[in-house]
């Protein structure tokens, strides 16, 4: 079916980029072509709701609000109004790119030793995760309102109806959500109310778990969430103020402070003070394209930019995507970028981050010279030009869940948003039908390194924890949007996103091919990961053979073949030249198409017209 469709498209537009690997299996997910508008999300219901809004003439900002509120219901383990997000936005009217920082903030009462117990011992990451201490002040409700005020077109209340209706009527629990619930339940040693750690919150337990045998509600269960429907109604009627002030804020602060395991300290004042910050994007030149991402407090834009800047010193086109030499270069670039990220990046409202220096072309060329023909082992941070404070490193690497939304609307606006409650089901605390994040575990638990040097990403009151989220928009030589990309995946997000850009720009893949190829990551830890094959996705790829070659020919000590669950959502805007031959006088025409790819490692889908 796809091949037939593809042949039609090829006939119509004259040419297409040649796939790097052969299409061998019928069910292989393939790129979707549309001409007017497009949305890609991690869930079919969210994609469909966003698509409907675009069809009605809504903007990318309108569609984002609908997609986010539906995701907060149907994929609540990953993102929602109890979490935070970053948006990179291209405004077609002003032809300008900007970014919005809706990252969660630490309460004002937070101290450097937040994640230590009374005896001065550092808490384990797992203890902090399932506790009120991990919950930051959410940014998503304010983000939706900010984006709507600036770029929205459809009436604000109408954007909450799809999620409200779905919550009232019920939706079918996905296999992925059900198995994620089960995975956490398995970590409990007892299911008794007094002992339970995961799903300790009675509201979350009642919603996701069968009380009789303490198992996850199975896939296909119709989930109604009346409280969420009511929350949607409140937001529709009163705007985000209903979340940050009054009764709802009281309920949120009470749930945090009343956490059954370790109480948190968020107050109604913390909620009332929350602000979204519009920040300059972090942009860098890559083969004449302008790659723009999110600056601090995210490390995403800088680390993706560094990887690309380092790799631009190599002729990648000589390689194929599976080739050991290519994987080696990518892994080494990852090592170097993470070494700098760990040392220099924190919330730039609190620490001086050498943003320009880290992306300086000469600096990155010098860094690229450190790449030899074998694994360098652990990379040391460099000394980028420009001023910064002498920080210690925070080498924490994070694995978890989140969601990415990519949208291009009929007006030419483009939106790349990564949105998160941090880990699966956030902190596990549920209020008014939504889950609260555990984003503060992205801070360095230790305030200083072993030499006593303060860490840029240490906890401070009102600060935003360092992120790896990498929403990205790439502009072409004419300043037009070329690519909208981003992914969930903890700190692996950086590698997934960089690889997606290389796959499209260097290897000429379409977005779906760019997503389907296996991933590789090295976050400057002792091991390098290569993705385990996924039958209908990573076609024609032998992970074990690749691992062997990396060990033998490139001296990698520890190569692991692992599950690497990206969730890339990509839109490419591409101009095709074609010959109009129906008339006697053949003439050249240009057609612009949007090409979408969604990640089948999650439940990604592409919608549009
Ligand atoms: N909390 C992570 C971050 O901001 C994202 C979590 C994830 O993608 O899984 O970097």
JSON list of C-alpha atoms in Angstrom, two decimals, residues 411-599:
[
{"chain": "A", "resi": 411, "resn": "UNK", "atom": "CA", "xyz": [-0.07, 30.22, 8.04]},
{"chain": "A", "resi": 412, "resn": "UNK", "atom": "CA", "xyz": [3.51, 28.94, 8.04]},
{"chain": "A", "resi": 413, "resn": "UNK", "atom": "CA", "xyz": [4.02, 29.03, 11.81]},
{"chain": "A", "resi": 414, "resn": "UNK", "atom": "CA", "xyz": [6.03, 26.14, 13.23]},
{"chain": "A", "resi": 415, "resn": "UNK", "atom": "CA", "xyz": [6.09, 24.84, 16.79]},
{"chain": "A", "resi": 416, "resn": "UNK", "atom": "CA", "xyz": [8.43, 22.35, 18.42]},
{"chain": "A", "resi": 417, "resn": "UNK", "atom": "CA", "xyz": [7.51, 21.47, 21.99]},
{"chain": "A", "resi": 418, "resn": "UNK", "atom": "CA", "xyz": [8.96, 18.94, 24.40]},
{"chain": "A", "resi": 419, "resn": "UNK", "atom": "CA", "xyz": [6.71, 18.52, 27.41]},
{"chain": "A", "resi": 420, "resn": "UNK", "atom": "CA", "xyz": [7.26, 16.45, 30.51]},
{"chain": "A", "resi": 421, "resn": "UNK", "atom": "CA", "xyz": [6.26, 15.31, 33.97]},
{"chain": "A", "resi": 422, "resn": "UNK", "atom": "CA", "xyz": [9.86, 13.90, 34.10]},
{"chain": "A", "resi": 423, "resn": "UNK", "atom": "CA", "xyz": [9.60, 10.20, 35.05]},
{"chain": "A", "resi": 424, "resn": "UNK", "atom": "CA", "xyz": [6.78, 7.75, 34.32]},
{"chain": "A", "resi": 425, "resn": "UNK", "atom": "CA", "xyz": [3.69, 9.18, 36.07]},
{"chain": "A", "resi": 426, "resn": "UNK", "atom": "CA", "xyz": [5.78, 12.07, 37.50]},
{"chain": "A", "resi": 427, "resn": "UNK", "atom": "CA", "xyz": [5.88, 12.05, 41.29]},
{"chain": "A", "resi": 428, "resn": "UNK", "atom": "CA", "xyz": [2.87, 9.71, 41.37]},
{"chain": "A", "resi": 429, "resn": "UNK", "atom": "CA", "xyz": [0.78, 12.38, 43.12]},
{"chain": "A", "resi": 430, "resn": "UNK", "atom": "CA", "xyz": [-2.56, 13.05, 41.44]},
{"chain": "A", "resi": 431, "resn": "UNK", "atom": "CA", "xyz": [-4.66, 16.17, 41.99]},
{"chain": "A", "resi": 432, "resn": "UNK", "atom": "CA", "xyz": [-7.93, 17.03, 40.27]},
{"chain": "A", "resi": 433, "resn": "UNK", "atom": "CA", "xyz": [-7.41, 14.35, 37.62]},
{"chain": "A", "resi": 434, "resn": "UNK", "atom": "CA", "xyz": [-3.83, 15.18, 36.63]},
{"chain": "A", "resi": 435, "resn": "UNK", "atom": "CA", "xyz": [-0.41, 14.04, 37.81]},
{"chain": "A", "resi": 436, "resn": "UNK", "atom": "CA", "xyz": [2.20, 16.29, 39.40]},
{"chain": "A", "resi": 437, "resn": "UNK", "atom": "CA", "xyz": [5.74, 16.17, 38.04]},
{"chain": "A", "resi": 438, "resn": "UNK", "atom": "CA", "xyz": [8.95, 15.02, 39.74]},
{"chain": "A", "resi": 439, "resn": "UNK", "atom": "CA", "xyz": [11.06, 17.43, 37.70]},
{"chain": "A", "resi": 440, "resn": "UNK", "atom": "CA", "xyz": [13.17, 18.68, 40.63]},
{"chain": "A", "resi": 441, "resn": "UNK", "atom": "CA", "xyz": [15.07, 15.37, 40.56]},
{"chain": "A", "resi": 442, "resn": "UNK", "atom": "CA", "xyz": [16.79, 16.86, 37.47]},
{"chain": "A", "resi": 443, "resn": "UNK", "atom": "CA", "xyz": [18.81, 19.04, 39.85]},
{"chain": "A", "resi": 444, "resn": "UNK", "atom": "CA", "xyz": [22.20, 17.84, 41.04]},
{"chain": "A", "resi": 445, "resn": "UNK", "atom": "CA", "xyz": [21.52, 16.33, 44.46]},
{"chain": "A", "resi": 446, "resn": "UNK", "atom": "CA", "xyz": [25.04, 17.28, 45.56]},
{"chain": "A", "resi": 447, "resn": "UNK", "atom": "CA", "xyz": [25.55, 21.06, 45.82]},
{"chain": "A", "resi": 448, "resn": "UNK", "atom": "CA", "xyz": [29.28, 20.79, 45.20]},
{"chain": "A", "resi": 449, "resn": "UNK", "atom": "CA", "xyz": [31.80, 18.40, 43.70]},
{"chain": "A", "resi": 450, "resn": "UNK", "atom": "CA", "xyz": [34.45, 16.39, 45.58]},
{"chain": "A", "resi": 451, "resn": "UNK", "atom": "CA", "xyz": [36.80, 19.39, 45.66]},
{"chain": "A", "resi": 452, "resn": "UNK", "atom": "CA", "xyz": [34.08, 21.56, 47.17]},
{"chain": "A", "resi": 453, "resn": "UNK", "atom": "CA", "xyz": [33.44, 23.51, 43.93]},
{"chain": "A", "resi": 454, "resn": "UNK", "atom": "CA", "xyz": [29.75, 24.50, 43.59]},
{"chain": "A", "resi": 455, "resn": "UNK", "atom": "CA", "xyz": [27.81, 22.73, 40.85]},
{"chain": "A", "resi": 456, "resn": "UNK", "atom": "CA", "xyz": [25.99, 24.90, 38.28]},
{"chain": "A", "resi": 457, "resn": "UNK", "atom": "CA", "xyz": [22.92, 22.66, 38.48]},
{"chain": "A", "resi": 458, "resn": "UNK", "atom": "CA", "xyz": [22.66, 22.62, 42.30]},
{"chain": "A", "resi": 459, "resn": "UNK", "atom": "CA", "xyz": [19.31, 23.30, 43.97]},
{"chain": "A", "resi": 460, "resn": "UNK", "atom": "CA", "xyz": [18.55, 26.96, 44.70]},
{"chain": "A", "resi": 461, "resn": "UNK", "atom": "CA", "xyz": [15.26, 28.60, 45.67]},
{"chain": "A", "resi": 462, "resn": "UNK", "atom": "CA", "xyz": [13.08, 29.49, 42.67]},
{"chain": "A", "resi": 463, "resn": "UNK", "atom": "CA", "xyz": [15.57, 27.91, 40.24]},
{"chain": "A", "resi": 464, "resn": "UNK", "atom": "CA", "xyz": [14.73, 25.70, 37.27]},
{"chain": "A", "resi": 465, "resn": "UNK", "atom": "CA", "xyz": [16.54, 22.34, 37.05]},
{"chain": "A", "resi": 466, "resn": "UNK", "atom": "CA", "xyz": [18.77, 21.60, 34.07]},
{"chain": "A", "resi": 467, "resn": "UNK", "atom": "CA", "xyz": [16.97, 19.75, 31.31]},
{"chain": "A", "resi": 468, "resn": "UNK", "atom": "CA", "xyz": [17.97, 17.72, 28.27]},
{"chain": "A", "resi": 469, "resn": "UNK", "atom": "CA", "xyz": [14.85, 18.54, 26.32]},
{"chain": "A", "resi": 470, "resn": "UNK", "atom": "CA", "xyz": [15.78, 19.60, 22.81]},
{"chain": "A", "resi": 471, "resn": "UNK", "atom": "CA", "xyz": [12.86, 20.98, 20.82]},
{"chain": "A", "resi": 472, "resn": "UNK", "atom": "CA", "xyz": [14.48, 22.12, 17.57]},
{"chain": "A", "resi": 473, "resn": "UNK", "atom": "CA", "xyz": [13.58, 24.06, 14.43]},
{"chain": "A", "resi": 474, "resn": "UNK", "atom": "CA", "xyz": [15.99, 24.14, 11.49]},
{"chain": "A", "resi": 475, "resn": "UNK", "atom": "CA", "xyz": [15.84, 27.02, 9.00]},
{"chain": "A", "resi": 476, "resn": "UNK", "atom": "CA", "xyz": [17.22, 26.67, 5.48]},
{"chain": "A", "resi": 477, "resn": "UNK", "atom": "CA", "xyz": [19.47, 29.08, 3.61]},
{"chain": "A", "resi": 478, "resn": "UNK", "atom": "CA", "xyz": [16.46, 31.28, 2.74]},
{"chain": "A", "resi": 479, "resn": "UNK", "atom": "CA", "xyz": [15.42, 31.53, 6.37]},
{"chain": "A", "resi": 480, "resn": "UNK", "atom": "CA", "xyz": [12.46, 29.21, 5.79]},
{"chain": "A", "resi": 481, "resn": "UNK", "atom": "CA", "xyz": [11.50, 26.39, 8.14]},
{"chain": "A", "resi": 482, "resn": "UNK", "atom": "CA", "xyz": [13.13, 23.16, 6.94]},
{"chain": "A", "resi": 483, "resn": "UNK", "atom": "CA", "xyz": [12.71, 20.82, 9.89]},
{"chain": "A", "resi": 484, "resn": "UNK", "atom": "CA", "xyz": [10.78, 20.61, 13.17]},
{"chain": "A", "resi": 485, "resn": "UNK", "atom": "CA", "xyz": [12.09, 17.88, 15.47]},
{"chain": "A", "resi": 486, "resn": "UNK", "atom": "CA", "xyz": [12.48, 16.69, 19.06]},
{"chain": "A", "resi": 487, "resn": "UNK", "atom": "CA", "xyz": [12.03, 13.65, 21.28]},
{"chain": "A", "resi": 488, "resn": "UNK", "atom": "CA", "xyz": [11.49, 12.37, 24.79]},
{"chain": "A", "resi": 489, "resn": "UNK", "atom": "CA", "xyz": [14.01, 10.00, 26.36]},
{"chain": "A", "resi": 490, "resn": "UNK", "atom": "CA", "xyz": [15.74, 11.56, 29.39]},
{"chain": "A", "resi": 491, "resn": "UNK", "atom": "CA", "xyz": [19.23, 12.75, 28.57]},
{"chain": "A", "resi": 492, "resn": "UNK", "atom": "CA", "xyz": [19.26, 10.47, 25.52]},
{"chain": "A", "resi": 493, "resn": "UNK", "atom": "CA", "xyz": [17.00, 13.12, 23.97]},
{"chain": "A", "resi": 494, "resn": "UNK", "atom": "CA", "xyz": [20.14, 15.00, 22.96]},
{"chain": "A", "resi": 495, "resn": "UNK", "atom": "CA", "xyz": [21.50, 12.12, 20.88]},
{"chain": "A", "resi": 496, "resn": "UNK", "atom": "CA", "xyz": [18.11, 11.21, 19.40]},
{"chain": "A", "resi": 497, "resn": "UNK", "atom": "CA", "xyz": [17.54, 14.77, 18.26]},
{"chain": "A", "resi": 498, "resn": "UNK", "atom": "CA", "xyz": [21.07, 15.29, 16.88]},
{"chain": "A", "resi": 499, "resn": "UNK", "atom": "CA", "xyz": [20.83, 11.98, 15.02]},
{"chain": "A", "resi": 500, "resn": "UNK", "atom": "CA", "xyz": [17.46, 12.94, 13.50]},
{"chain": "A", "resi": 501, "resn": "UNK", "atom": "CA", "xyz": [18.97, 16.16, 12.12]},
{"chain": "A", "resi": 502, "resn": "UNK", "atom": "CA", "xyz": [22.00, 14.35, 10.68]},
{"chain": "A", "resi": 503, "resn": "UNK", "atom": "CA", "xyz": [19.79, 11.66, 9.15]},
{"chain": "A", "resi": 504, "resn": "UNK", "atom": "CA", "xyz": [17.72, 14.24, 7.30]},
{"chain": "A", "resi": 505, "resn": "UNK", "atom": "CA", "xyz": [20.34, 16.86, 6.43]},
{"chain": "A", "resi": 506, "resn": "UNK", "atom": "CA", "xyz": [23.42, 14.68, 5.83]},
{"chain": "A", "resi": 507, "resn": "UNK", "atom": "CA", "xyz": [21.92, 11.37, 4.75]},
{"chain": "A", "resi": 508, "resn": "UNK", "atom": "CA", "xyz": [18.92, 12.79, 2.87]},
{"chain": "A", "resi": 509, "resn": "UNK", "atom": "CA", "xyz": [16.40, 10.58, 4.66]},
{"chain": "A", "resi": 510, "resn": "UNK", "atom": "CA", "xyz": [12.77, 11.56, 4.95]},
{"chain": "A", "resi": 511, "resn": "UNK", "atom": "CA", "xyz": [11.51, 12.09, 8.51]},
{"chain": "A", "resi": 512, "resn": "UNK", "atom": "CA", "xyz": [10.14, 8.58, 8.92]},
{"chain": "A", "resi": 513, "resn": "UNK", "atom": "CA", "xyz": [13.34, 6.95, 7.70]},
{"chain": "A", "resi": 514, "resn": "UNK", "atom": "CA", "xyz": [15.25, 9.27, 10.04]},
{"chain": "A", "resi": 515, "resn": "UNK", "atom": "CA", "xyz": [13.15, 7.97, 12.94]},
{"chain": "A", "resi": 516, "resn": "UNK", "atom": "CA", "xyz": [13.19, 4.30, 11.96]},
{"chain": "A", "resi": 517, "resn": "UNK", "atom": "CA", "xyz": [16.96, 3.85, 11.86]},
{"chain": "A", "resi": 518, "resn": "UNK", "atom": "CA", "xyz": [18.50, 2.50, 15.04]},
{"chain": "A", "resi": 519, "resn": "UNK", "atom": "CA", "xyz": [19.85, 4.90, 17.64]},
{"chain": "A", "resi": 520, "resn": "UNK", "atom": "CA", "xyz": [23.25, 5.11, 19.30]},
{"chain": "A", "resi": 521, "resn": "UNK", "atom": "CA", "xyz": [24.11, 7.08, 22.39]},
{"chain": "A", "resi": 522, "resn": "UNK", "atom": "CA", "xyz": [27.07, 7.91, 24.51]},
{"chain": "A", "resi": 523, "resn": "UNK", "atom": "CA", "xyz": [26.51, 10.35, 27.35]},
{"chain": "A", "resi": 524, "resn": "UNK", "atom": "CA", "xyz": [30.15, 10.32, 28.46]},
{"chain": "A", "resi": 525, "resn": "UNK", "atom": "CA", "xyz": [29.48, 7.43, 30.80]},
{"chain": "A", "resi": 526, "resn": "UNK", "atom": "CA", "xyz": [31.46, 4.21, 30.83]},
{"chain": "A", "resi": 527, "resn": "UNK", "atom": "CA", "xyz": [29.23, 2.53, 28.25]},
{"chain": "A", "resi": 528, "resn": "UNK", "atom": "CA", "xyz": [28.00, 3.15, 24.73]},
{"chain": "A", "resi": 529, "resn": "UNK", "atom": "CA", "xyz": [24.49, 2.03, 23.84]},
{"chain": "A", "resi": 530, "resn": "UNK", "atom": "CA", "xyz": [23.29, 0.80, 20.49]},
{"chain": "A", "resi": 531, "resn": "UNK", "atom": "CA", "xyz": [19.64, 0.06, 19.91]},
{"chain": "A", "resi": 532, "resn": "UNK", "atom": "CA", "xyz": [18.35, -3.48, 19.90]},
{"chain": "A", "resi": 533, "resn": "UNK", "atom": "CA", "xyz": [16.66, -4.29, 16.58]},
{"chain": "A", "resi": 534, "resn": "UNK", "atom": "CA", "xyz": [12.91, -3.70, 16.33]},
{"chain": "A", "resi": 535, "resn": "UNK", "atom": "CA", "xyz": [11.44, -6.03, 13.68]},
{"chain": "A", "resi": 536, "resn": "UNK", "atom": "CA", "xyz": [9.23, -3.74, 11.68]},
{"chain": "A", "resi": 537, "resn": "UNK", "atom": "CA", "xyz": [11.19, -0.55, 12.31]},
{"chain": "A", "resi": 538, "resn": "UNK", "atom": "CA", "xyz": [14.98, -0.93, 12.25]},
{"chain": "A", "resi": 539, "resn": "UNK", "atom": "CA", "xyz": [15.20, -2.93, 9.06]},
{"chain": "A", "resi": 540, "resn": "UNK", "atom": "CA", "xyz": [18.41, -4.50, 7.78]},
{"chain": "A", "resi": 541, "resn": "UNK", "atom": "CA", "xyz": [20.44, -3.92, 10.91]},
{"chain": "A", "resi": 542, "resn": "UNK", "atom": "CA", "xyz": [22.62, -6.33, 12.88]},
{"chain": "A", "resi": 543, "resn": "UNK", "atom": "CA", "xyz": [23.22, -4.85, 16.33]},
{"chain": "A", "resi": 544, "resn": "UNK", "atom": "CA", "xyz": [25.45, -7.66, 17.57]},
{"chain": "A", "resi": 545, "resn": "UNK", "atom": "CA", "xyz": [27.73, -7.40, 14.56]},
{"chain": "A", "resi": 546, "resn": "UNK", "atom": "CA", "xyz": [27.97, -3.64, 15.06]},
{"chain": "A", "resi": 547, "resn": "UNK", "atom": "CA", "xyz": [28.78, -4.07, 18.75]},
{"chain": "A", "resi": 548, "resn": "UNK", "atom": "CA", "xyz": [31.51, -6.59, 17.87]},
{"chain": "A", "resi": 549, "resn": "UNK", "atom": "CA", "xyz": [33.10, -4.24, 15.39]},
{"chain": "A", "resi": 550, "resn": "UNK", "atom": "CA", "xyz": [33.05, -1.33, 17.82]},
{"chain": "A", "resi": 551, "resn": "UNK", "atom": "CA", "xyz": [34.79, -3.50, 20.41]},
{"chain": "A", "resi": 552, "resn": "UNK", "atom": "CA", "xyz": [37.31, -4.98, 18.02]},
{"chain": "A", "resi": 553, "resn": "UNK", "atom": "CA", "xyz": [38.17, -2.13, 15.65]},
{"chain": "A", "resi": 554, "resn": "UNK", "atom": "CA", "xyz": [37.47, 0.93, 17.81]},
{"chain": "A", "resi": 555, "resn": "UNK", "atom": "CA", "xyz": [38.49, -0.41, 21.27]},
{"chain": "A", "resi": 556, "resn": "UNK", "atom": "CA", "xyz": [35.12, 0.19, 22.98]},
{"chain": "A", "resi": 557, "resn": "UNK", "atom": "CA", "xyz": [35.24, -1.58, 26.36]},
{"chain": "A", "resi": 558, "resn": "UNK", "atom": "CA", "xyz": [31.54, -1.56, 27.09]},
{"chain": "A", "resi": 559, "resn": "UNK", "atom": "CA", "xyz": [29.02, -1.59, 24.23]},
{"chain": "A", "resi": 560, "resn": "UNK", "atom": "CA", "xyz": [25.47, -2.46, 25.24]},
{"chain": "A", "resi": 561, "resn": "UNK", "atom": "CA", "xyz": [22.66, -3.52, 22.94]},
{"chain": "A", "resi": 562, "resn": "UNK", "atom": "CA", "xyz": [19.67, -1.96, 24.69]},
{"chain": "A", "resi": 563, "resn": "UNK", "atom": "CA", "xyz": [16.07, -0.84, 24.27]},
{"chain": "A", "resi": 564, "resn": "UNK", "atom": "CA", "xyz": [16.29, 2.84, 23.34]},
{"chain": "A", "resi": 565, "resn": "UNK", "atom": "CA", "xyz": [12.78, 4.25, 23.43]},
{"chain": "A", "resi": 566, "resn": "UNK", "atom": "CA", "xyz": [12.89, 7.49, 21.50]},
{"chain": "A", "resi": 567, "resn": "UNK", "atom": "CA", "xyz": [9.65, 9.29, 20.66]},
{"chain": "A", "resi": 568, "resn": "UNK", "atom": "CA", "xyz": [10.70, 11.50, 17.79]},
{"chain": "A", "resi": 569, "resn": "UNK", "atom": "CA", "xyz": [8.07, 13.67, 16.09]},
{"chain": "A", "resi": 570, "resn": "UNK", "atom": "CA", "xyz": [9.44, 15.19, 12.90]},
{"chain": "A", "resi": 571, "resn": "UNK", "atom": "CA", "xyz": [8.07, 17.47, 10.20]},
{"chain": "A", "resi": 572, "resn": "UNK", "atom": "CA", "xyz": [10.11, 18.44, 7.17]},
{"chain": "A", "resi": 573, "resn": "UNK", "atom": "CA", "xyz": [9.03, 21.24, 4.87]},
{"chain": "A", "resi": 574, "resn": "UNK", "atom": "CA", "xyz": [10.38, 20.54, 1.45]},
{"chain": "A", "resi": 575, "resn": "UNK", "atom": "CA", "xyz": [10.17, 22.22, -1.93]},
{"chain": "A", "resi": 576, "resn": "UNK", "atom": "CA", "xyz": [10.00, 19.87, -4.89]},
{"chain": "A", "resi": 577, "resn": "UNK", "atom": "CA", "xyz": [10.68, 21.02, -8.42]},
{"chain": "A", "resi": 578, "resn": "UNK", "atom": "CA", "xyz": [8.75, 19.20, -11.07]},
{"chain": "A", "resi": 579, "resn": "UNK", "atom": "CA", "xyz": [8.09, 19.50, -14.76]},
{"chain": "A", "resi": 580, "resn": "UNK", "atom": "CA", "xyz": [4.56, 20.27, -15.79]},
{"chain": "A", "resi": 581, "resn": "UNK", "atom": "CA", "xyz": [4.36, 18.31, -19.00]},
{"chain": "A", "resi": 582, "resn": "UNK", "atom": "CA", "xyz": [0.63, 18.29, -19.66]},
{"chain": "A", "resi": 583, "resn": "UNK", "atom": "CA", "xyz": [0.85, 21.44, -21.75]},
{"chain": "A", "resi": 584, "resn": "UNK", "atom": "CA", "xyz": [2.85, 21.48, -25.00]},
{"chain": "A", "resi": 585, "resn": "UNK", "atom": "CA", "xyz": [5.31, 23.87, -23.42]},
{"chain": "A", "resi": 586, "resn": "UNK", "atom": "CA", "xyz": [6.85, 21.99, -20.42]},
{"chain": "A", "resi": 587, "resn": "UNK", "atom": "CA", "xyz": [7.48, 24.32, -17.49]},
{"chain": "A", "resi": 588, "resn": "UNK", "atom": "CA", "xyz": [9.07, 24.01, -14.06]},
{"chain": "A", "resi": 589, "resn": "UNK", "atom": "CA", "xyz": [6.80, 24.24, -11.07]},
{"chain": "A", "resi": 590, "resn": "UNK", "atom": "CA", "xyz": [7.55, 24.19, -7.36]},
{"chain": "A", "resi": 591, "resn": "UNK", "atom": "CA", "xyz": [5.38, 22.35, -4.85]},
{"chain": "A", "resi": 592, "resn": "UNK", "atom": "CA", "xyz": [5.95, 22.65, -1.12]},
{"chain": "A", "resi": 593, "resn": "UNK", "atom": "CA", "xyz": [5.04, 19.58, 0.88]},
{"chain": "A", "resi": 594, "resn": "UNK", "atom": "CA", "xyz": [5.10, 18.81, 4.56]},
{"chain": "A", "resi": 595, "resn": "UNK", "atom": "CA", "xyz": [6.58, 15.39, 5.25]},
{"chain": "A", "resi": 596, "resn": "UNK", "atom": "CA", "xyz": [5.89, 13.86, 8.63]},
{"chain": "A", "resi": 597, "resn": "UNK", "atom": "CA", "xyz": [7.36, 11.02, 10.62]},
{"chain": "A", "resi": 598, "resn": "UNK", "atom": "CA", "xyz": [6.19, 9.59, 13.95]},
{"chain": "A", "resi": 599, "resn": "UNK", "atom": "CA", "xyz": [7.91, 7.18, 16.28]}
]
